[in-house]
Short mmCIF file of C-alpha atoms and ligand atoms in Angstrom, two decimals:
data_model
loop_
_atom_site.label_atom_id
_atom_site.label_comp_id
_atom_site.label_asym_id
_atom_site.label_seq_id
_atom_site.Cartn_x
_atom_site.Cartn_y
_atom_site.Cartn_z
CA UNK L 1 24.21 93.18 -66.51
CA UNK L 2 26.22 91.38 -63.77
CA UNK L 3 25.79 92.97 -60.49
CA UNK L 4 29.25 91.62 -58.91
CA UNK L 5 33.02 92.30 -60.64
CA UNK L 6 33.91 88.73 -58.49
CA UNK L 7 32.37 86.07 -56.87
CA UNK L 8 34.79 84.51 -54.53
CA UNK L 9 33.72 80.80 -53.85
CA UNK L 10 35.32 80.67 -50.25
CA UNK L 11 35.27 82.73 -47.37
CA UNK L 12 38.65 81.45 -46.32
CA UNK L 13 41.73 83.04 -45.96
CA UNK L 14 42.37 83.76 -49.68
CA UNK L 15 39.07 84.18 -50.38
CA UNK L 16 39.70 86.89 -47.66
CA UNK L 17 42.52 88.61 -48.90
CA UNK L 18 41.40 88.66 -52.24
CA UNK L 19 37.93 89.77 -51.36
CA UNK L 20 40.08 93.32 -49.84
CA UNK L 21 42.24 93.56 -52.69
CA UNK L 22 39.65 93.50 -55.05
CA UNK L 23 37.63 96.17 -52.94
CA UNK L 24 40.27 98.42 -52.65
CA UNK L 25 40.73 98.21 -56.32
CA UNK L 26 36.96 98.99 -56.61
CA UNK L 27 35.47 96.04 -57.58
CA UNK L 28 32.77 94.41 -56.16
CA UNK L 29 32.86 91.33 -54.66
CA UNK L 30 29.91 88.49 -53.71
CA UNK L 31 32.02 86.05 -51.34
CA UNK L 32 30.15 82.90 -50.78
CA UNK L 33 30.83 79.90 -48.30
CA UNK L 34 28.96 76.45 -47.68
CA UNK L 35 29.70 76.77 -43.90
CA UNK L 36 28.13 79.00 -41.71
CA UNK L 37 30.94 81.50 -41.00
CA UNK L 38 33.50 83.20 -42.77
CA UNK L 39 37.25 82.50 -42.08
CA UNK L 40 37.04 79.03 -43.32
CA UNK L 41 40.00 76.86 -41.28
CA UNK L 42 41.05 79.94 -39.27
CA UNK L 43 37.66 80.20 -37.65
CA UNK L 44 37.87 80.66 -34.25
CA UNK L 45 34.55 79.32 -31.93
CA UNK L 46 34.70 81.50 -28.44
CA UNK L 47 33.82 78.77 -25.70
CA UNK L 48 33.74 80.13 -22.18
CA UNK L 49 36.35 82.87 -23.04
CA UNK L 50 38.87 81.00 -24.63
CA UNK L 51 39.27 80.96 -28.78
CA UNK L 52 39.07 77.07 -29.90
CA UNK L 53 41.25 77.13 -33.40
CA UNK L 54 37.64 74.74 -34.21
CA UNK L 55 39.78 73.51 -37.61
CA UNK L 56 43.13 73.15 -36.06
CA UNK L 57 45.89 75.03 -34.06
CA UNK L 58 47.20 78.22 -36.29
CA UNK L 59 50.05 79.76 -35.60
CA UNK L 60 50.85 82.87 -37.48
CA UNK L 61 54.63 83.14 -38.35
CA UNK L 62 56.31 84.79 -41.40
CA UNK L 63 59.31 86.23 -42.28
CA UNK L 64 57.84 88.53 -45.00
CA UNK L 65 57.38 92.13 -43.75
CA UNK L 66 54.97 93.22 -46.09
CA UNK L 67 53.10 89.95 -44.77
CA UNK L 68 53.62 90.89 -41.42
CA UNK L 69 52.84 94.77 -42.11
CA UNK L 70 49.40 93.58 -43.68
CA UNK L 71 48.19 91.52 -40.98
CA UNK L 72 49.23 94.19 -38.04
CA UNK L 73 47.04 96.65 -40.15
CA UNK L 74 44.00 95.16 -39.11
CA UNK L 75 45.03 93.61 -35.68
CA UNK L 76 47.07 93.63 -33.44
CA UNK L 77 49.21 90.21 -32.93
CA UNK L 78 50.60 88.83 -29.48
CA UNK L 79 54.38 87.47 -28.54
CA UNK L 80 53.09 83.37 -28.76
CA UNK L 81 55.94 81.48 -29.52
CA UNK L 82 55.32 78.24 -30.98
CA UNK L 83 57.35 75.28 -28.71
CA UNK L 84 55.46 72.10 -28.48
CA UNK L 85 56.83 69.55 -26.46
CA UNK L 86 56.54 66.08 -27.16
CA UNK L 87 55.28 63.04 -24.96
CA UNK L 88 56.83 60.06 -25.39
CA UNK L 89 56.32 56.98 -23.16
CA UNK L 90 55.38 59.58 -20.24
CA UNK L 91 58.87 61.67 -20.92
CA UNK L 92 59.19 65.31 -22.33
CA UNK L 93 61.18 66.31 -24.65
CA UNK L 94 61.44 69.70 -26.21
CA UNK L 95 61.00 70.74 -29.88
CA UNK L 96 61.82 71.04 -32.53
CA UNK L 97 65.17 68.90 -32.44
CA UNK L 98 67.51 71.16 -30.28
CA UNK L 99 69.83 70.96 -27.46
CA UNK L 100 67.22 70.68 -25.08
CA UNK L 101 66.40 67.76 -26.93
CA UNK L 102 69.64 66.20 -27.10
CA UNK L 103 69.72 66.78 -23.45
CA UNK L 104 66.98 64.93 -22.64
CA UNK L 105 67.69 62.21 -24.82
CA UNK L 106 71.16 61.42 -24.29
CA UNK L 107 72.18 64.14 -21.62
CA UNK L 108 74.60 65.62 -23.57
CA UNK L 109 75.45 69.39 -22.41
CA UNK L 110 77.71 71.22 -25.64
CA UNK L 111 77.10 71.35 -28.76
CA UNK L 112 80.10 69.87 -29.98
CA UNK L 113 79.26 67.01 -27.95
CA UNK L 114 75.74 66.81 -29.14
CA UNK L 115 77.11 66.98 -32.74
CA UNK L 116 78.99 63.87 -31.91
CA UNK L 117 76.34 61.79 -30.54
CA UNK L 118 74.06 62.59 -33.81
CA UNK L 119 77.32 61.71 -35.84
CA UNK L 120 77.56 58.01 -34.31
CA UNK L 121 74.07 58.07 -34.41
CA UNK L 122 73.76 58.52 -38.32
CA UNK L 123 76.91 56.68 -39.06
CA UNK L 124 74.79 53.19 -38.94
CA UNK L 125 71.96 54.33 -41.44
CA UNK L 126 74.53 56.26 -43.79
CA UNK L 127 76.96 52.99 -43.94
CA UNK L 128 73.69 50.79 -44.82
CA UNK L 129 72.59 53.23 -47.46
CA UNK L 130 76.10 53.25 -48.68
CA UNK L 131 75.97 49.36 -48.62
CA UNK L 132 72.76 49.18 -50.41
CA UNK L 133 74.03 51.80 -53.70
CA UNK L 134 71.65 54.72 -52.30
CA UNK L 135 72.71 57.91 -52.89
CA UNK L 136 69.63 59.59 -51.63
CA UNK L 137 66.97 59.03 -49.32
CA UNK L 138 64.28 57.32 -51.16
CA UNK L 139 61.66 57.79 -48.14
CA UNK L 140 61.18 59.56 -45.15
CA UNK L 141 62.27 56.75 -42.83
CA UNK L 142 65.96 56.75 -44.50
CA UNK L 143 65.74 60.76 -44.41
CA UNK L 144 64.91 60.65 -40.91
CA UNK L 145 67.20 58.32 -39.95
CA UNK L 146 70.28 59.93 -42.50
CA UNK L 147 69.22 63.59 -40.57
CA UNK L 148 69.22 62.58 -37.04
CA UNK L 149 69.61 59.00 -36.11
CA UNK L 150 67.93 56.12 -34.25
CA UNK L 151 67.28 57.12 -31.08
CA UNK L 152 65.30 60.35 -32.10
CA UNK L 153 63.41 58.68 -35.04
CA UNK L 154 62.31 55.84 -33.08
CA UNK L 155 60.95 58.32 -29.89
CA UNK L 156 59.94 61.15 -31.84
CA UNK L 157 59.63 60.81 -35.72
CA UNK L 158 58.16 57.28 -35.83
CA UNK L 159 54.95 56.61 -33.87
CA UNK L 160 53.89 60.37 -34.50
CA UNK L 161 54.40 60.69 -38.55
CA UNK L 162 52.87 57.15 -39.06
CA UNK L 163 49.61 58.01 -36.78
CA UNK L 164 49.57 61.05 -38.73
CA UNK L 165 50.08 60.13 -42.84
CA UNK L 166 48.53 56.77 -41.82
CA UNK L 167 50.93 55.15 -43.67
CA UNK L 168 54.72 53.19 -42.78
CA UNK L 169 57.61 56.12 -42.85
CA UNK L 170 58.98 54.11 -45.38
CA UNK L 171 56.44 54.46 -47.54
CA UNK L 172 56.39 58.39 -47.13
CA UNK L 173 58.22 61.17 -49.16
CA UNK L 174 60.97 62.78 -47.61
CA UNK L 175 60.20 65.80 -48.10
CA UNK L 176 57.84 66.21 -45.20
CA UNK L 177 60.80 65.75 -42.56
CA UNK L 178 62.59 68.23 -44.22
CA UNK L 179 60.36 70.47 -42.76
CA UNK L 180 61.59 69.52 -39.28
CA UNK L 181 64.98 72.14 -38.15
CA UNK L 182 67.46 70.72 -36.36
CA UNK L 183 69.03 72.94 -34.01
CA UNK L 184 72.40 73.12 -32.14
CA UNK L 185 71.27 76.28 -29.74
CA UNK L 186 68.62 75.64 -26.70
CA UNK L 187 66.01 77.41 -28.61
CA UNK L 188 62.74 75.62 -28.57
CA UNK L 189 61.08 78.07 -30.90
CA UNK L 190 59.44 75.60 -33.70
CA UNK L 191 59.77 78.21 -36.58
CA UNK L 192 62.68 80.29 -37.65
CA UNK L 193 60.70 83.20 -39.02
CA UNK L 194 60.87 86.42 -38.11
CA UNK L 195 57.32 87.13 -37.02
CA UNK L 196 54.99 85.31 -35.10
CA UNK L 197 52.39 85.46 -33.11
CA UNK L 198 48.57 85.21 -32.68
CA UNK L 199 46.08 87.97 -33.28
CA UNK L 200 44.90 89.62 -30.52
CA UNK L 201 41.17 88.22 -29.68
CA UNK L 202 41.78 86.06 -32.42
CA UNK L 203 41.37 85.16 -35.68
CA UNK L 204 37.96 86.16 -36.92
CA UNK L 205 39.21 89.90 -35.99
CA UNK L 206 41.16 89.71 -39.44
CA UNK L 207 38.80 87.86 -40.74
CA UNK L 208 35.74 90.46 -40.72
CA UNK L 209 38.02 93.36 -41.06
CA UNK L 210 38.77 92.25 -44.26
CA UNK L 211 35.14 91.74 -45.62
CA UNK L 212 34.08 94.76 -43.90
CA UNK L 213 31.38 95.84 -46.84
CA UNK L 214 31.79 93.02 -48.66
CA UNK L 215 28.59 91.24 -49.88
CA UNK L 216 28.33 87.50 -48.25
CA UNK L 217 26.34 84.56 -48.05
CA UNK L 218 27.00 81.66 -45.88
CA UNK L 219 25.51 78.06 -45.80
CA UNK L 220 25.64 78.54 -49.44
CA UNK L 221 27.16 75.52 -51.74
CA UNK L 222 28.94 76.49 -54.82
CA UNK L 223 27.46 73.20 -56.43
CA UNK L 224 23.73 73.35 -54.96
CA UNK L 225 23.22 76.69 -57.23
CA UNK L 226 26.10 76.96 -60.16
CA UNK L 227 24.61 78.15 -62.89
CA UNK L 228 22.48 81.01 -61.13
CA UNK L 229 25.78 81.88 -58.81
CA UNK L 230 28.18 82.05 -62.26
CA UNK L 231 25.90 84.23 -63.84
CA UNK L 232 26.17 86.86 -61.04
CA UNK L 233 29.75 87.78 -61.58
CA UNK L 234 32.17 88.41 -64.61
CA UNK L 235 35.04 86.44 -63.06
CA UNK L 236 35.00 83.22 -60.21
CA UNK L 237 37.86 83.00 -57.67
CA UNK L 238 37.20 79.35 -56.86
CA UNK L 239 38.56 78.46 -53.67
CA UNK L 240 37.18 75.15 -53.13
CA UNK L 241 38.08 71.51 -54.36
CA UNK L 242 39.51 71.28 -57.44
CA UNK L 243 38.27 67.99 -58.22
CA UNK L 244 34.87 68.60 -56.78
CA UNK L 245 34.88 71.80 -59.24
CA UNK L 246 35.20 69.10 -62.61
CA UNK L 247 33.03 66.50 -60.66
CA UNK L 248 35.76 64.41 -59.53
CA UNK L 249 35.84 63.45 -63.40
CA UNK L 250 39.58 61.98 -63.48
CA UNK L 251 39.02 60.69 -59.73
CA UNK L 252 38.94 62.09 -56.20
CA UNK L 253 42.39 63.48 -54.63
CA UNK L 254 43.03 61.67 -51.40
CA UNK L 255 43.51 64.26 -48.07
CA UNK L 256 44.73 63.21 -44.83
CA UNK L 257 41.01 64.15 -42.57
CA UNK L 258 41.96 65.11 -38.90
CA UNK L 259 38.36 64.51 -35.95
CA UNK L 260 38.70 66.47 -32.85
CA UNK L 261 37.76 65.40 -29.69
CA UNK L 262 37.04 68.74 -27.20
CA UNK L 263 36.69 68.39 -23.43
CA UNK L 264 35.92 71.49 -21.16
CA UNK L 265 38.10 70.63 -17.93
CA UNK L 266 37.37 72.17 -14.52
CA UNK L 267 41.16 73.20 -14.43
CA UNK L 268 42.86 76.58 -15.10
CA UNK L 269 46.06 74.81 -16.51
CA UNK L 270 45.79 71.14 -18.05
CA UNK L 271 49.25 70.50 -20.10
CA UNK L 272 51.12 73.79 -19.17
CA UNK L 273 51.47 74.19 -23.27
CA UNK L 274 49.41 74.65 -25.96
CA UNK L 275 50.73 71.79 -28.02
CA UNK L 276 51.89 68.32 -26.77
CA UNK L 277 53.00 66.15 -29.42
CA UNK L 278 51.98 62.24 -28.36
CA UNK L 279 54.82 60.30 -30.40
CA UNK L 280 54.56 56.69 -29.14
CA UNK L 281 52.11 54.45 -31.22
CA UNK L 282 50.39 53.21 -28.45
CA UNK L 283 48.47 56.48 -27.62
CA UNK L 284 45.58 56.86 -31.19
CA UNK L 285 45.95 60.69 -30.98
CA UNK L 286 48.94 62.61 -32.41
CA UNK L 287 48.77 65.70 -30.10
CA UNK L 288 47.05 67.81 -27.55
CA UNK L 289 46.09 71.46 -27.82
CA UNK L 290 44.98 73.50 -24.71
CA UNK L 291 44.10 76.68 -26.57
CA UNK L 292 43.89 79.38 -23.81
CA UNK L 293 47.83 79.51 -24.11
CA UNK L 294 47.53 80.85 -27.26
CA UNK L 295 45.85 83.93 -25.80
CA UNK L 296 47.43 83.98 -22.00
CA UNK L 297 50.10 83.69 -20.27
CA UNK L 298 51.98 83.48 -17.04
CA UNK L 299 49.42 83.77 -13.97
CA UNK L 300 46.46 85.11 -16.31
CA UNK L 301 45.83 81.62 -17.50
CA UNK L 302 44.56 81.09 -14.04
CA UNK L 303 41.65 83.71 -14.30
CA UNK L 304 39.78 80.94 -15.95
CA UNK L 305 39.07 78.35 -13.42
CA UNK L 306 38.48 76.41 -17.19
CA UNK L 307 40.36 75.18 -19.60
CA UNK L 308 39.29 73.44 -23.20
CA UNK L 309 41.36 71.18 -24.80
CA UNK L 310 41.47 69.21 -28.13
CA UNK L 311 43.05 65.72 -29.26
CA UNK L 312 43.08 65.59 -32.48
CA UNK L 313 43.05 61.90 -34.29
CA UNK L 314 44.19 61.62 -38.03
CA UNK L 315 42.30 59.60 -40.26
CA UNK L 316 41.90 58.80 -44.53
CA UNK L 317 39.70 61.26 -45.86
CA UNK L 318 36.16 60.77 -47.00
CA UNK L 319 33.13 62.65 -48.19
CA UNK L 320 31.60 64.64 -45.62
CA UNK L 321 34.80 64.57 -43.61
CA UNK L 322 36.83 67.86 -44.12
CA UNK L 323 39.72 67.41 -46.14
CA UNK L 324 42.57 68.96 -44.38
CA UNK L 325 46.04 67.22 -46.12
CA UNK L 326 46.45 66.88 -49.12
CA UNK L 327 48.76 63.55 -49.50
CA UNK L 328 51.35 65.15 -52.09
CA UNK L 329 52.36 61.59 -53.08
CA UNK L 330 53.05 60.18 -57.14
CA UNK L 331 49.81 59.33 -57.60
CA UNK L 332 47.56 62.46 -56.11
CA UNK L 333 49.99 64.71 -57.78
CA UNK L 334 49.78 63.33 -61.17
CA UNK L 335 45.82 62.94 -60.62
CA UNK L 336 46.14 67.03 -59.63
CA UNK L 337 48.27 68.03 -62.71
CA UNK L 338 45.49 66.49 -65.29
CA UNK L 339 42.86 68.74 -63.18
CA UNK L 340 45.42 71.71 -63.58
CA UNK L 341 45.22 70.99 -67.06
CA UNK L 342 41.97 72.06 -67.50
CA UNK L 343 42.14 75.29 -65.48
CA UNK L 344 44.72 76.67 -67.28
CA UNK L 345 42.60 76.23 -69.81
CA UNK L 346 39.53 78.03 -68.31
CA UNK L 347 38.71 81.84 -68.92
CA UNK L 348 37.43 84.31 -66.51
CA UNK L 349 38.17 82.16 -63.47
CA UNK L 350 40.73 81.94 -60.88
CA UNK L 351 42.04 79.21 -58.93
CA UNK L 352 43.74 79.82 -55.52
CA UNK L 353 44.53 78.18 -51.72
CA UNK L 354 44.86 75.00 -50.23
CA UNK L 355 42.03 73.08 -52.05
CA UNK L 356 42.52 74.73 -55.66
CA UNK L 357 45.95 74.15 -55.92
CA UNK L 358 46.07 71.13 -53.74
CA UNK L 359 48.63 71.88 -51.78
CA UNK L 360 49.89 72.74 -48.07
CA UNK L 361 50.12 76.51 -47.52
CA UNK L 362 51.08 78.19 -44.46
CA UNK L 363 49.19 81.65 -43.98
CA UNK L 364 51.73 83.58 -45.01
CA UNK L 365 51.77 82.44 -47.93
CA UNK L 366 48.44 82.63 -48.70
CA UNK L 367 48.81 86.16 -48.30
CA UNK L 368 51.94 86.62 -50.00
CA UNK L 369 50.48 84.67 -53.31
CA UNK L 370 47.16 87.33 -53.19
CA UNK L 371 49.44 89.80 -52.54
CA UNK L 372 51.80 89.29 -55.28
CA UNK L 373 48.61 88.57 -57.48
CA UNK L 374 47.36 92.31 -57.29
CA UNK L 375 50.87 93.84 -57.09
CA UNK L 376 52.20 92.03 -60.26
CA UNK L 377 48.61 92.07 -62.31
CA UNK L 378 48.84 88.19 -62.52
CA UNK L 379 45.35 88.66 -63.75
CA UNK L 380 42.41 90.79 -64.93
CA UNK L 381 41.59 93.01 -62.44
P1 FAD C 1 40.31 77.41 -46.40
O1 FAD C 1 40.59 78.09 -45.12
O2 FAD C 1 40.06 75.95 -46.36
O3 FAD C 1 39.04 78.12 -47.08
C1 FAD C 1 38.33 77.56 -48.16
C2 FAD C 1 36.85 77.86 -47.92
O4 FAD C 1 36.13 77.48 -49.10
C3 FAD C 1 36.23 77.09 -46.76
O5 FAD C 1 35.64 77.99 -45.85
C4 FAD C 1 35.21 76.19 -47.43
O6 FAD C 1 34.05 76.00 -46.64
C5 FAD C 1 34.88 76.97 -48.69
N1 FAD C 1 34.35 76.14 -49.77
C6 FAD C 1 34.91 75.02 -50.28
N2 FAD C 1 34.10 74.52 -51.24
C7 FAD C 1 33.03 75.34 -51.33
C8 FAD C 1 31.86 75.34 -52.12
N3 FAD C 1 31.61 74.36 -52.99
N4 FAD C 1 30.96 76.33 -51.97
C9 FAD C 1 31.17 77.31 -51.05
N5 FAD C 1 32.27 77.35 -50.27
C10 FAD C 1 33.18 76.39 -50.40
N6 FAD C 1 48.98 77.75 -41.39
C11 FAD C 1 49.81 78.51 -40.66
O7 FAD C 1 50.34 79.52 -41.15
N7 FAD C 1 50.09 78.19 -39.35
C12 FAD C 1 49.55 77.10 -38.74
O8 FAD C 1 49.83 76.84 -37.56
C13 FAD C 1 48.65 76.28 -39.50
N8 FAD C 1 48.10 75.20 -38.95
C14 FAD C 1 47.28 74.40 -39.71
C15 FAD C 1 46.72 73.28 -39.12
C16 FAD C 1 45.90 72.45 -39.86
C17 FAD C 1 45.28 71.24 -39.23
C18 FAD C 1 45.66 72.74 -41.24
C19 FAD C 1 44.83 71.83 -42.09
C20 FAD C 1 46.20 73.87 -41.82
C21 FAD C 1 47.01 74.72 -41.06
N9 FAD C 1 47.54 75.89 -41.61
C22 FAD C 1 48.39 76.66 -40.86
C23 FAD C 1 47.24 76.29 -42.99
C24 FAD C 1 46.03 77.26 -43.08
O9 FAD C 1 44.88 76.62 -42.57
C25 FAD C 1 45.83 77.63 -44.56
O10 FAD C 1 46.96 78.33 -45.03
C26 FAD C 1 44.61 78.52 -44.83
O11 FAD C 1 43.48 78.15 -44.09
C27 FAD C 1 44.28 78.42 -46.30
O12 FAD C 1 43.23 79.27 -46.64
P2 FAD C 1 42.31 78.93 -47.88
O13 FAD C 1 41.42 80.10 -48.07
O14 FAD C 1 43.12 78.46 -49.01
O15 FAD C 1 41.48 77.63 -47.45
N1 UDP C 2 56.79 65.26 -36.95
C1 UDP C 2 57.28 64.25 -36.14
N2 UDP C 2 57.20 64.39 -34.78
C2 UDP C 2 56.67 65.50 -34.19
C3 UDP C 2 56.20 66.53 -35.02
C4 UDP C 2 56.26 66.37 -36.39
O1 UDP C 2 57.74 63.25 -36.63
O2 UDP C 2 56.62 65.56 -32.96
C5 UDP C 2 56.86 65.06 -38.41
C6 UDP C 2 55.57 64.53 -39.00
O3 UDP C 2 55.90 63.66 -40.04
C7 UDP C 2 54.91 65.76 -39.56
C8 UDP C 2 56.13 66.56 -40.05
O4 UDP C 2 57.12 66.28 -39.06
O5 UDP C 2 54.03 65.45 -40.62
C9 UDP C 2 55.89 68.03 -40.14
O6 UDP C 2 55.52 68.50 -38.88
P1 UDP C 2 54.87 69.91 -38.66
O7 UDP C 2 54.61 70.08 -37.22
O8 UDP C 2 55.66 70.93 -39.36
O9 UDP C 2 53.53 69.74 -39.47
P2 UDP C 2 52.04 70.14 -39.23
O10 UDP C 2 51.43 68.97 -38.53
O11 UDP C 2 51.99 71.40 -38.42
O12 UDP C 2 51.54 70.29 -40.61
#
């Protein structure tokens, strides 16, 4: 008889939330993860009292209040606001794209005559697409440059998108600057939901409230034991590479990898923000964290004669690197569709987050899509 209703392949977010849903439906769960702690990219590492986001800066924000209402129920989250700056050439300028911005940049003071500026500025790149028989933006450079203009691609779009995707912006979808808001208020909040925050003491809270008597076992590889792992469980919620799951047989998806480079600095305050955007190409990393101002603010930050901070350098993906983007381009998401093939095909297991489905997903909506998964009986529970 199998001992376990699921075994979750993960220990990640999903995995997470899943792991609790299941529970509270009374099934039992074995979650299993090749790292050695649970949380997978929201881990936390405590360093000298401050939390180090170890996989990356994450910022909680939704608009969904059942989201929101989950979360809260197992901690409690703080008032961070997201509003990285960016660094260009040795100037500030705020984000995202707002009349702070427009300030700096042009020193424009209304918004009518910001709206103006951005007008003349997009006139030149709308009459040569006009010229040229485009009717949309093929890329992201000629979205970019359609949306806001010259001036602002060239200082803040450019450098930073190119050192990120490691590839020309016009050879990028646009989709991905779509994601940018452009704002005609001073408001340098970066997202427009209506949540956000950080969990207090941070994110492994959530975390191991969730698989609070759930059976785990870390350093443990999916691969390195299939066979003996499937036959502990009537269903597999596979978190994990799809590719890696059918042994890469169609091909490896390509991921954008991201290397941190962490310094302990004997100062309470380094950057004055917990995210500075470097946008000129001459500078190799795309931003700075300093990640006790995720945690404290005003004079508190200066309790800690310390502060860590992390530059983070983008790079092509490879194995043994983590993969952290997945490049959503032609050829990765045809690749992805023939492995999606064959898991709709599959019985008794389920697919889910980042790596599964191949795509970027925000928290939230990790949550929302478990969420919805239980509440709608998407599957057999
Ligand atoms: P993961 O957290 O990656 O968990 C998957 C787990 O599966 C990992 O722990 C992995 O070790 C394990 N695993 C994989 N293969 C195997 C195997 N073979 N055997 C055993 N275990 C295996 N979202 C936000 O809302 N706000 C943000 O500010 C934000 N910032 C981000 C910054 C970066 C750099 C990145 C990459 C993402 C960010 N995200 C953010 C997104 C957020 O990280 C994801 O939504 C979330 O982590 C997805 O959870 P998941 O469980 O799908 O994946
Ligand atoms: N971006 C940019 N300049 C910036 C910040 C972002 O050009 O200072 C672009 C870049 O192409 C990036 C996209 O906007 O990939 C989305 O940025 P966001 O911060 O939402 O993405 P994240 O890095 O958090 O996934």
């Amino acid at each position: 008889m199998n001992r376990y209703d699921y075994l979750i392949v993960g220990a990640g977010l999903f995995g997470s939330v899943f792991a609790y849903k299941a529970k509270q439906n009374g099934k039992r769960c074995l979650v299993i993860d090749k790292r050695s702690h649970i949380g997978g990219n929201i881990y936390c590492e405590n360093k000298n009292g401050i939390n180090i986001h170890k996989y990356g800066a994450h910022i909680f924000h939704t608009s969904n209040k059942d989201v929101w209402n989950f979360v809260n129920s197992f901690v409690e989250f703080n008032r961070y606001t997201n509003s990285p700056i960016a660094n260009f050439e040795g100037k500030i300028y705020n984000l995202p794209f707002n009349m702070n911005t427009f300030h700096q940049m042009w020193g424009v003071v209304s918004p009518s005559e910001a709206q103006q500026k951005i007008e003349e500025q997009k006139k030149e790149a709308i009459a040569k697409m006009v010229q040229e028989g485009i009717e949309q933006p093929r890329n992201l450079e000629e979205q970019a440059l359609a949306l806001v203009g010259k001036d602002i691609y060239d200082k803040l779009i450019k450098g930073y998108t190119e050192k990120q995707w490691g590839r020309k912006c016009s050879e990028l979808p646009a989709f991905i600057i779509k994601r940018l808001p452009l704002r005609m208020t001073y408001d340098n909040n970066y997202f427009n939901d209506k949540y956000q925050g950080i969990p207090i003491g941070g994110y492994n809270i959530l975390i191991e409230k969730l698989l609070t008597d759930v059976d785990i076992r870390l350093n443990c590889d999916f691969f390195s034991n299939r066979d003996e792992l499937t036959s502990l469980a009537d269903t597999i919620v596979y978190t994990g590479a799809i590719d890696e799951y059918y042994e890469y047989r169609y091909g490896k998806l390509e991921y954008r990898t991201i290397t941190f480079e962490e310094e302990i600095l004997d100062t309470s305050n380094f950057q004055g923000n917990a995210v500075v955007n470097y946008t000129c190409s001459s500078i190799p990393y795309t931003r700075i964290i300093e990640h006790k101002h995720f945690e404290t603010f005003g004079d508190d930050i200066f309790k800690n004669k310390q502060t860590i901070i992390s530059k983070e350098y983008s790079s092509e993906w490879e194995e043994g690197s983590e993969p952290y983007y997945p490049i959503n381009d032609l050829k990765n998401n045809n690749l992805y569709y023939k492995y999606k093939q064959l898991a709709n095909n599959e019985k008794n297991i389920i697919f889910g987050g980042r790596l599964a489905e191949y795509k970027y997903y925000d928290m939230h909506n990790i949550i929302e899509k478990v969420l919805d998964l239980f509440e709608n009986k998407k599957f057999n529970s």
